[in-house]
CSV table of C-alpha atoms in Angstrom, one decimal:
chain,number,residue,atom,x,y,z
A,15,UNK,CA,3.6,24.2,7.7
A,16,UNK,CA,6.0,21.4,7.9
A,17,UNK,CA,4.9,18.2,6.4
A,18,UNK,CA,6.6,15.9,8.8
A,19,UNK,CA,4.3,16.1,11.8
A,20,UNK,CA,5.5,14.8,15.1
A,21,UNK,CA,2.5,13.8,17.1
A,22,UNK,CA,2.2,13.8,20.7
A,23,UNK,CA,-0.4,11.6,22.5
A,24,UNK,CA,-1.3,11.8,26.1
A,25,UNK,CA,0.4,9.3,28.6
A,26,UNK,CA,-3.0,7.6,29.2
A,27,UNK,CA,-3.3,6.7,25.6
A,28,UNK,CA,0.1,5.9,24.6
A,29,UNK,CA,2.3,4.8,27.4
A,30,UNK,CA,5.1,7.2,26.3
A,31,UNK,CA,5.6,9.2,23.1
A,32,UNK,CA,8.1,11.9,22.6
A,33,UNK,CA,6.9,15.5,22.8
A,34,UNK,CA,5.5,17.2,19.7
A,35,UNK,CA,2.3,18.7,18.4
A,36,UNK,CA,-0.9,17.0,19.6
A,37,UNK,CA,-3.6,15.5,17.4
A,38,UNK,CA,-6.7,13.8,18.7
A,39,UNK,CA,-7.5,10.6,16.9
A,40,UNK,CA,-11.0,9.5,16.5
A,41,UNK,CA,-12.4,6.7,14.3
A,42,UNK,CA,-15.6,4.8,14.0
A,43,UNK,CA,-15.6,1.2,15.2
A,44,UNK,CA,-15.1,-1.6,12.7
A,45,UNK,CA,-18.2,-3.1,11.4
A,46,UNK,CA,-16.5,-6.5,11.4
A,47,UNK,CA,-15.2,-6.2,15.0
A,48,UNK,CA,-11.7,-5.3,16.2
A,49,UNK,CA,-8.9,-6.7,18.1
A,50,UNK,CA,-7.7,-4.8,21.1
A,51,UNK,CA,-4.0,-4.8,22.2
A,52,UNK,CA,-4.6,-7.1,25.1
A,53,UNK,CA,-6.4,-9.6,22.8
A,54,UNK,CA,-3.7,-9.3,20.3
A,55,UNK,CA,-1.0,-9.9,22.8
A,56,UNK,CA,-2.8,-13.0,23.9
A,57,UNK,CA,-2.5,-14.4,20.5
A,58,UNK,CA,1.3,-14.2,20.7
A,59,UNK,CA,2.0,-15.5,24.1
A,60,UNK,CA,4.5,-18.3,24.0
A,61,UNK,CA,2.7,-21.5,24.9
A,62,UNK,CA,3.3,-25.2,24.7
A,63,UNK,CA,-0.1,-26.1,23.4
A,64,UNK,CA,-1.5,-25.3,19.9
A,65,UNK,CA,-1.5,-21.6,19.0
A,66,UNK,CA,-4.8,-19.9,18.4
A,67,UNK,CA,-6.4,-20.7,15.1
A,68,UNK,CA,-5.8,-18.5,12.1
A,69,UNK,CA,-8.7,-17.0,10.1
A,70,UNK,CA,-7.2,-16.7,6.6
A,71,UNK,CA,-6.1,-19.0,3.9
A,72,UNK,CA,-2.9,-19.7,1.9
A,73,UNK,CA,-2.8,-18.4,-1.7
A,74,UNK,CA,-0.1,-18.2,-4.4
A,75,UNK,CA,1.4,-15.1,-5.6
A,76,UNK,CA,4.2,-14.8,-8.1
A,77,UNK,CA,5.1,-18.4,-7.6
A,78,UNK,CA,5.4,-18.0,-3.7
A,79,UNK,CA,3.0,-18.7,-0.9
A,80,UNK,CA,1.2,-15.8,0.7
A,81,UNK,CA,-1.5,-15.6,3.5
A,82,UNK,CA,-4.8,-13.9,2.7
A,83,UNK,CA,-7.3,-12.8,5.4
A,84,UNK,CA,-10.6,-11.3,4.6
A,85,UNK,CA,-13.3,-9.6,6.7
A,86,UNK,CA,-16.0,-11.9,7.6
A,87,UNK,CA,-19.3,-11.4,5.9
A,88,UNK,CA,-18.1,-8.4,3.9
A,89,UNK,CA,-18.0,-8.5,0.1
A,90,UNK,CA,-15.7,-6.5,-2.2
A,91,UNK,CA,-14.7,-4.0,-3.4
A,92,UNK,CA,-12.6,-3.8,-0.2
A,93,UNK,CA,-9.7,-1.6,0.9
A,94,UNK,CA,-6.6,-3.7,1.1
A,95,UNK,CA,-3.3,-3.9,2.9
A,96,UNK,CA,-0.1,-5.5,1.7
A,97,UNK,CA,1.5,-7.0,4.8
A,98,UNK,CA,5.3,-7.5,5.0
A,99,UNK,CA,6.9,-9.8,7.6
A,100,UNK,CA,9.7,-9.1,10.0
A,101,UNK,CA,13.2,-10.7,9.6
A,102,UNK,CA,11.8,-13.9,11.1
A,103,UNK,CA,9.8,-14.5,8.0
A,104,UNK,CA,6.1,-15.2,7.4
A,105,UNK,CA,5.3,-16.8,10.8
A,106,UNK,CA,2.1,-17.0,12.7
A,107,UNK,CA,2.7,-13.6,14.3
A,108,UNK,CA,2.5,-11.9,10.9
A,109,UNK,CA,-0.5,-14.0,10.0
A,110,UNK,CA,-2.2,-12.8,13.1
A,111,UNK,CA,-1.4,-9.3,12.1
A,112,UNK,CA,-3.2,-10.0,8.8
A,113,UNK,CA,-6.2,-11.3,10.7
A,114,UNK,CA,-6.1,-8.1,12.9
A,115,UNK,CA,-6.4,-6.0,9.8
A,116,UNK,CA,-9.1,-8.1,8.4
A,117,UNK,CA,-11.1,-7.7,11.7
A,118,UNK,CA,-10.8,-3.9,10.9
A,119,UNK,CA,-12.4,-4.4,7.5
A,120,UNK,CA,-9.4,-4.8,5.2
A,121,UNK,CA,-8.4,-7.5,2.9
A,122,UNK,CA,-4.9,-8.3,4.1
A,123,UNK,CA,-2.4,-10.2,2.1
A,124,UNK,CA,0.9,-11.2,3.9
A,125,UNK,CA,3.6,-11.9,1.4
A,126,UNK,CA,6.6,-14.2,1.9
A,127,UNK,CA,9.9,-12.7,0.8
A,128,UNK,CA,11.9,-15.7,2.2
A,129,UNK,CA,10.6,-18.5,-0.2
A,130,UNK,CA,8.7,-20.4,2.6
A,131,UNK,CA,11.6,-20.3,5.1
A,132,UNK,CA,11.0,-19.2,8.6
A,133,UNK,CA,13.8,-18.4,11.2
A,134,UNK,CA,13.7,-19.4,14.8
A,135,UNK,CA,17.0,-17.9,15.9
A,136,UNK,CA,18.6,-14.5,15.2
A,137,UNK,CA,21.4,-16.2,13.3
A,138,UNK,CA,18.8,-17.8,11.0
A,139,UNK,CA,17.0,-14.6,10.6
A,140,UNK,CA,20.0,-12.7,9.6
A,141,UNK,CA,21.0,-15.3,7.1
A,142,UNK,CA,17.6,-15.2,5.5
A,143,UNK,CA,17.6,-11.5,5.4
A,144,UNK,CA,20.9,-11.4,3.7
A,145,UNK,CA,19.9,-13.9,1.1
A,146,UNK,CA,16.9,-11.8,-0.1
A,147,UNK,CA,17.3,-10.8,-3.8
A,148,UNK,CA,16.0,-7.1,-4.0
A,149,UNK,CA,14.7,-7.4,-7.6
A,150,UNK,CA,12.8,-10.7,-6.8
A,151,UNK,CA,11.3,-9.1,-3.7
A,152,UNK,CA,10.2,-6.1,-5.6
A,153,UNK,CA,8.5,-8.3,-8.1
A,154,UNK,CA,6.7,-10.3,-5.5
A,155,UNK,CA,5.4,-7.0,-3.9
A,156,UNK,CA,4.2,-5.7,-7.3
A,157,UNK,CA,2.4,-9.1,-8.0
A,158,UNK,CA,0.8,-9.0,-4.5
A,159,UNK,CA,-0.5,-5.5,-5.2
A,160,UNK,CA,-1.9,-6.6,-8.5
A,161,UNK,CA,-3.6,-9.5,-6.8
A,162,UNK,CA,-5.3,-7.2,-4.3
A,163,UNK,CA,-6.6,-5.1,-7.2
A,164,UNK,CA,-7.8,-7.9,-9.5
A,165,UNK,CA,-8.9,-10.8,-7.1
A,166,UNK,CA,-12.8,-11.1,-7.6
A,167,UNK,CA,-13.2,-11.2,-3.7
A,168,UNK,CA,-11.3,-8.0,-3.2
A,169,UNK,CA,-11.1,-5.6,-6.2
A,170,UNK,CA,-9.3,-3.0,-4.0
A,171,UNK,CA,-10.1,0.5,-4.9
A,172,UNK,CA,-7.4,1.7,-2.4
A,173,UNK,CA,-4.3,-0.1,-1.2
A,174,UNK,CA,-1.8,0.3,1.5
A,175,UNK,CA,1.3,-1.5,2.9
A,176,UNK,CA,2.5,-2.3,6.3
A,177,UNK,CA,5.7,-3.9,7.6
A,178,UNK,CA,7.9,-4.2,10.8
A,179,UNK,CA,11.6,-4.2,11.0
A,180,UNK,CA,12.8,-5.8,7.8
A,181,UNK,CA,9.2,-5.5,6.6
A,182,UNK,CA,9.1,-1.9,7.5
A,183,UNK,CA,11.9,-1.1,5.3
A,184,UNK,CA,10.2,-3.0,2.5
A,185,UNK,CA,6.9,-1.2,3.1
A,186,UNK,CA,8.7,2.0,2.4
A,187,UNK,CA,10.4,0.4,-0.7
A,188,UNK,CA,7.0,-0.8,-1.8
A,189,UNK,CA,5.7,2.7,-1.8
A,190,UNK,CA,8.7,3.8,-3.8
A,191,UNK,CA,8.1,1.0,-6.4
A,192,UNK,CA,4.2,1.0,-6.5
A,193,UNK,CA,3.0,4.6,-7.1
A,194,UNK,CA,-0.6,3.2,-6.9
A,195,UNK,CA,-0.3,2.7,-3.2
A,196,UNK,CA,-2.4,5.2,-1.2
A,197,UNK,CA,-0.8,4.6,2.3
A,198,UNK,CA,2.4,3.0,3.6
A,199,UNK,CA,3.0,2.3,7.3
A,200,UNK,CA,6.6,1.7,8.5
A,201,UNK,CA,7.3,0.2,11.8
A,202,UNK,CA,10.9,0.7,12.8
A,203,UNK,CA,12.1,-0.2,9.3
A,204,UNK,CA,15.6,1.0,8.1
A,205,UNK,CA,14.7,4.2,6.3
A,206,UNK,CA,15.8,5.6,3.0
A,207,UNK,CA,16.9,9.2,3.4
A,208,UNK,CA,17.8,10.4,-0.2
A,209,UNK,CA,15.2,12.7,-1.5
A,210,UNK,CA,15.7,11.6,-5.1
A,211,UNK,CA,15.0,7.9,-4.1
A,212,UNK,CA,12.0,8.9,-2.1
A,213,UNK,CA,10.5,11.3,-4.8
A,214,UNK,CA,8.5,8.6,-6.6
A,215,UNK,CA,6.3,8.0,-3.6
A,216,UNK,CA,2.7,8.9,-4.1
A,217,UNK,CA,1.3,7.3,-0.9
A,218,UNK,CA,0.9,9.0,2.4
A,219,UNK,CA,3.6,7.7,4.8
A,220,UNK,CA,3.4,6.9,8.4
A,221,UNK,CA,6.6,6.2,10.2
A,222,UNK,CA,6.8,4.6,13.7
A,223,UNK,CA,10.1,4.5,15.5
A,224,UNK,CA,11.4,4.0,19.1
A,225,UNK,CA,13.7,6.5,20.7
A,226,UNK,CA,15.6,3.7,22.4
A,227,UNK,CA,16.3,1.8,19.1
A,228,UNK,CA,20.1,1.6,18.7
A,229,UNK,CA,19.8,0.4,15.2
A,230,UNK,CA,17.7,3.4,14.1
A,231,UNK,CA,18.6,6.3,16.4
A,232,UNK,CA,16.7,9.6,16.5
A,233,UNK,CA,19.2,11.3,14.2
A,234,UNK,CA,18.5,8.8,11.5
A,235,UNK,CA,14.7,9.3,12.0
A,236,UNK,CA,15.3,13.0,11.7
A,237,UNK,CA,17.3,12.5,8.4
A,238,UNK,CA,14.3,10.3,7.2
A,239,UNK,CA,11.9,13.1,8.0
A,240,UNK,CA,14.0,15.7,6.2
A,241,UNK,CA,14.4,13.5,3.1
A,242,UNK,CA,10.6,13.1,2.9
A,243,UNK,CA,10.2,16.8,3.4
A,244,UNK,CA,12.7,17.5,0.6
A,245,UNK,CA,10.9,15.0,-1.7
A,246,UNK,CA,7.5,16.5,-1.1
A,247,UNK,CA,6.2,13.3,0.3
A,248,UNK,CA,3.2,13.7,2.7
A,249,UNK,CA,4.0,12.0,5.9
A,250,UNK,CA,3.7,11.7,9.7
A,251,UNK,CA,6.5,10.5,12.0
A,252,UNK,CA,5.8,9.1,15.4
A,253,UNK,CA,8.6,8.4,18.0
A,254,UNK,CA,7.8,6.3,21.2
A,255,UNK,CA,9.9,5.9,24.2
A,256,UNK,CA,10.5,2.2,23.4
A,257,UNK,CA,13.0,-0.1,21.8
A,258,UNK,CA,13.2,-1.8,18.5
A,259,UNK,CA,10.4,-4.3,17.8
A,260,UNK,CA,8.2,-2.8,20.6
A,261,UNK,CA,4.9,-3.8,18.8
A,262,UNK,CA,5.8,-7.6,18.6
A,263,UNK,CA,4.0,-9.3,21.5
A,264,UNK,CA,6.1,-12.5,21.1
A,265,UNK,CA,9.3,-10.7,21.5
A,266,UNK,CA,11.3,-9.7,24.5
A,267,UNK,CA,11.2,-6.0,23.8
A,268,UNK,CA,7.4,-5.7,23.5
A,269,UNK,CA,6.0,-2.5,25.1
A,270,UNK,CA,2.3,-2.8,25.5
A,271,UNK,CA,1.6,0.9,26.1
A,272,UNK,CA,3.6,2.0,23.1
A,273,UNK,CA,2.2,-0.8,20.9
A,274,UNK,CA,-1.3,0.1,21.8
A,275,UNK,CA,-0.7,3.8,21.1
A,276,UNK,CA,1.0,3.0,17.8
A,277,UNK,CA,-1.8,0.7,16.7
A,278,UNK,CA,-4.3,3.3,17.6
A,279,UNK,CA,-2.6,5.8,15.2
A,280,UNK,CA,-2.1,3.2,12.5
A,281,UNK,CA,-5.7,2.2,12.5
A,282,UNK,CA,-6.8,5.8,12.2
A,283,UNK,CA,-4.3,6.5,9.5
A,284,UNK,CA,-5.4,3.5,7.4
A,285,UNK,CA,-9.0,4.5,7.9
A,286,UNK,CA,-8.3,8.0,6.7
A,287,UNK,CA,-6.4,7.1,3.6
A,288,UNK,CA,-8.0,3.8,2.6
A,289,UNK,CA,-11.7,4.3,3.4
A,290,UNK,CA,-12.5,8.0,3.5
């Protein structure tokens, strides 16, 4: 059986996913509560007054600031997720993602690969992205992973990574560099397709892409799938009829149906590989 499984979910659940083999997703509700797509969207609606409050705290990892969000009323050991920001940087949107994961029962640590800088324009974002030192970024991710395993509040027995766009690519690269990871979620990140480069991955990989994404077209997604197959990496690839950045409620290309469908799959994937 082909390891790269293209999943099809019904239109009522997904709001549009390309055809493939169907798989019903079921998961128990979180003991700490959960954040629906509608509630999550409300956190990111552009507004003139103060944004909704964050639930986590600032910590220091490898000499840089990071954002840690923990489930309320739950003590470790906790499954944990390494959260990697988009090309905008570690902004409130990504911190709310960490809070969303904490509401699902995970210790979520959002790293900062931009050294405290946050972009507000595409030009700034591109400049910050180009300035990232790959070696230093990898060191930060390894240090963050070690933090999740060693911090007395967490002591994670299982760990995963998740990222979007720039962060999606780094979520994949984290899995390549950190064999202890159990799961890696890649939201429309630029993929690596070379089987030799992908071979060190021990984590289960979930890739989420949009068929209307001009920067990562379907043929690139197919090459990624084939590279993972050749490397023997266990994986699932989902493709939604949506554009790049469709899961960002604060962006112009947000697609609520696709975002809700993707999150349902992500939550089930993390539950399966980090808690069961």
